[in-house]
JSON list of C-alpha atoms in Angstrom, two decimals:
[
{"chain": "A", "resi": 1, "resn": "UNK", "atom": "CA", "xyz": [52.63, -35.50, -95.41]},
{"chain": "A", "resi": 2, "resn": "UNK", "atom": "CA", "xyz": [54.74, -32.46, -94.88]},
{"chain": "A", "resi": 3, "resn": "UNK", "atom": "CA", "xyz": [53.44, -31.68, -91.36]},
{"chain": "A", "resi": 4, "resn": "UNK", "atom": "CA", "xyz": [52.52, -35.12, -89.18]},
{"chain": "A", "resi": 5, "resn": "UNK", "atom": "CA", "xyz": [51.71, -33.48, -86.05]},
{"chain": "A", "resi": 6, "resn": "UNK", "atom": "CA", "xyz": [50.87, -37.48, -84.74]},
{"chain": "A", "resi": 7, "resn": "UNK", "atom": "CA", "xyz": [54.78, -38.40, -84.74]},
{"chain": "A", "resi": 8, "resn": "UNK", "atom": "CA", "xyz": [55.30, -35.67, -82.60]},
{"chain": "A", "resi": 9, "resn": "UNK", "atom": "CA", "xyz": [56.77, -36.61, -79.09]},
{"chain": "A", "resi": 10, "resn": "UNK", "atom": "CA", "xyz": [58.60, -33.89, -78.32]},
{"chain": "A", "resi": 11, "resn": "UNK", "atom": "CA", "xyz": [56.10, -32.42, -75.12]},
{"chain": "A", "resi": 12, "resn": "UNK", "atom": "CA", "xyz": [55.02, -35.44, -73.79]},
{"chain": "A", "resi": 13, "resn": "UNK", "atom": "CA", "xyz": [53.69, -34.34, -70.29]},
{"chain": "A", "resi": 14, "resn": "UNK", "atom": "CA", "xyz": [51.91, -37.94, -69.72]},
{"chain": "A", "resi": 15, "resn": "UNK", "atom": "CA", "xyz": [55.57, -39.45, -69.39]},
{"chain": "A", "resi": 16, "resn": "UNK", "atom": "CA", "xyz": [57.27, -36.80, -67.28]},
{"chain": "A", "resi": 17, "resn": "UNK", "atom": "CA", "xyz": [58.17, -38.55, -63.99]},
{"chain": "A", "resi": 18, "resn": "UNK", "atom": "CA", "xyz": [59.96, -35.24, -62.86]},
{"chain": "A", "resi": 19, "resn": "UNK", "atom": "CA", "xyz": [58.47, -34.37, -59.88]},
{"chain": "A", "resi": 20, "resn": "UNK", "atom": "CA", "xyz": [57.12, -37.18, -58.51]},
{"chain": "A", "resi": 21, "resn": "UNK", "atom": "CA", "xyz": [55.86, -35.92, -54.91]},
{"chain": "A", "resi": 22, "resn": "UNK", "atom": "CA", "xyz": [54.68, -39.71, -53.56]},
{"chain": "A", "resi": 23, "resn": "UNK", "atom": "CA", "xyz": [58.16, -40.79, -54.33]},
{"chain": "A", "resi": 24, "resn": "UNK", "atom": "CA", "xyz": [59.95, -39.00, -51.37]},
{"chain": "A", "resi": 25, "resn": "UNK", "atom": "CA", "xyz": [62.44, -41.55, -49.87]},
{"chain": "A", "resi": 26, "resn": "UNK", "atom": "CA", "xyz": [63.44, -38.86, -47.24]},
{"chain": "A", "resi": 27, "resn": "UNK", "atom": "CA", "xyz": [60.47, -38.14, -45.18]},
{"chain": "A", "resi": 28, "resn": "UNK", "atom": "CA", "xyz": [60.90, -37.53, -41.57]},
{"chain": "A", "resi": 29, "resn": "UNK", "atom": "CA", "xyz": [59.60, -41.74, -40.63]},
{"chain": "A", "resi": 30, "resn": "UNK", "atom": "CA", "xyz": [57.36, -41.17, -37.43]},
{"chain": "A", "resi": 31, "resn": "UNK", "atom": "CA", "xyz": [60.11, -41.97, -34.65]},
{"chain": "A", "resi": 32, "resn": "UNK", "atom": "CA", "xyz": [59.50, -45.31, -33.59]},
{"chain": "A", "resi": 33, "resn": "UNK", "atom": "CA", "xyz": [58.91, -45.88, -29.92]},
{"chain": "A", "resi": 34, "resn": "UNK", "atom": "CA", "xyz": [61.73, -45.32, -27.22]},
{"chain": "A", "resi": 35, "resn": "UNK", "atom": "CA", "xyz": [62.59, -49.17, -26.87]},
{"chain": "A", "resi": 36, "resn": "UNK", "atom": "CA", "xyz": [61.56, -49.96, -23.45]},
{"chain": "A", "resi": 37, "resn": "UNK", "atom": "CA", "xyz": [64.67, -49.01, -21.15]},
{"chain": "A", "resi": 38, "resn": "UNK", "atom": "CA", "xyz": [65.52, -46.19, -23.41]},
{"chain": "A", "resi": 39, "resn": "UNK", "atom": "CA", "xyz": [63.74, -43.01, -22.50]},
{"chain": "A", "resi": 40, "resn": "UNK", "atom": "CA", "xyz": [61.74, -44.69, -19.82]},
{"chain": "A", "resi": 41, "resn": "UNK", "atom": "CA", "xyz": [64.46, -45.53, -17.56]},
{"chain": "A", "resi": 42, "resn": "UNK", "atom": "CA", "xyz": [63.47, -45.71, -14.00]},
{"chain": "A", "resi": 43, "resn": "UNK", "atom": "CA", "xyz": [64.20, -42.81, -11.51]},
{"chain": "A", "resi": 44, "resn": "UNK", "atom": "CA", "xyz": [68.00, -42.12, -10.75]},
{"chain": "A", "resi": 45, "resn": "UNK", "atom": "CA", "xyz": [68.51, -45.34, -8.16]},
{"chain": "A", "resi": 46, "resn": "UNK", "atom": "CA", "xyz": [69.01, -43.38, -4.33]},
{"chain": "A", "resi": 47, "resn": "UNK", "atom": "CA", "xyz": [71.97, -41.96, -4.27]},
{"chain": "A", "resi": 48, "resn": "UNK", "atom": "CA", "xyz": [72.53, -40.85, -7.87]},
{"chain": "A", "resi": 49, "resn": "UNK", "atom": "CA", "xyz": [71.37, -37.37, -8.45]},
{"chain": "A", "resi": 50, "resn": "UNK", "atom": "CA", "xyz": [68.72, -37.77, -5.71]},
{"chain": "A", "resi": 51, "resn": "UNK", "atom": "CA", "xyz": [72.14, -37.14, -2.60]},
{"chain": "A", "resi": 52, "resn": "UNK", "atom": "CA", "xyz": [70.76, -35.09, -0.50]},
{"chain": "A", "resi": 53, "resn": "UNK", "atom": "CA", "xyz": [71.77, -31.48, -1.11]},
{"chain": "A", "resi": 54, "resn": "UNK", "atom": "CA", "xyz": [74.27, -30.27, 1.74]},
{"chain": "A", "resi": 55, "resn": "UNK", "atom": "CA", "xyz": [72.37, -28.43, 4.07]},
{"chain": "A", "resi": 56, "resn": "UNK", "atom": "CA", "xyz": [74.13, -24.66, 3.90]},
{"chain": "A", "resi": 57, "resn": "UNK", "atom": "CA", "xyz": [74.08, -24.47, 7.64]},
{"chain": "A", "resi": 58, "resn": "UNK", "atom": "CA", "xyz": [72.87, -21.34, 8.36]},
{"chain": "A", "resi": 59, "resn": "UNK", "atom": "CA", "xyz": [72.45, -21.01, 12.08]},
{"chain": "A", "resi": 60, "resn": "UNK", "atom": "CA", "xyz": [69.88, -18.64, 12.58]},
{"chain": "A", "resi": 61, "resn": "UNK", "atom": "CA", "xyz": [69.65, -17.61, 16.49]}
]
């Protein structure tokens, strides 16, 4: 029994959990929903942002 080529584990490619591709802790996770109030936040209230721009007065006679 020179040669057992049965007790020979040394390429065992069934037990190789190298590159395990469904094991991927870091995948982008879908973005979940803006929360309601975050994204969807109702128009600038009148008076913010919405001032009405200063008329250049350009008096054209």
């Amino acid at each position: 029994p020179a040669h057992k080529p049965a007790h020979k584990p040394a390429h065992k490619p069934a037990h190789k959990p190298a590159h395990k591709p469904t094991h991927k802790p870091h995948k982008p996770a879908p973005a979940p929903a803006p929360a309601p109030g975050a994204g969807t936040a109702p128009a600038p209230g009148p008076g913010t942002g919405t001032a009405p721009a200063p008329e250049p007065v350009v008096t054209v006679t």
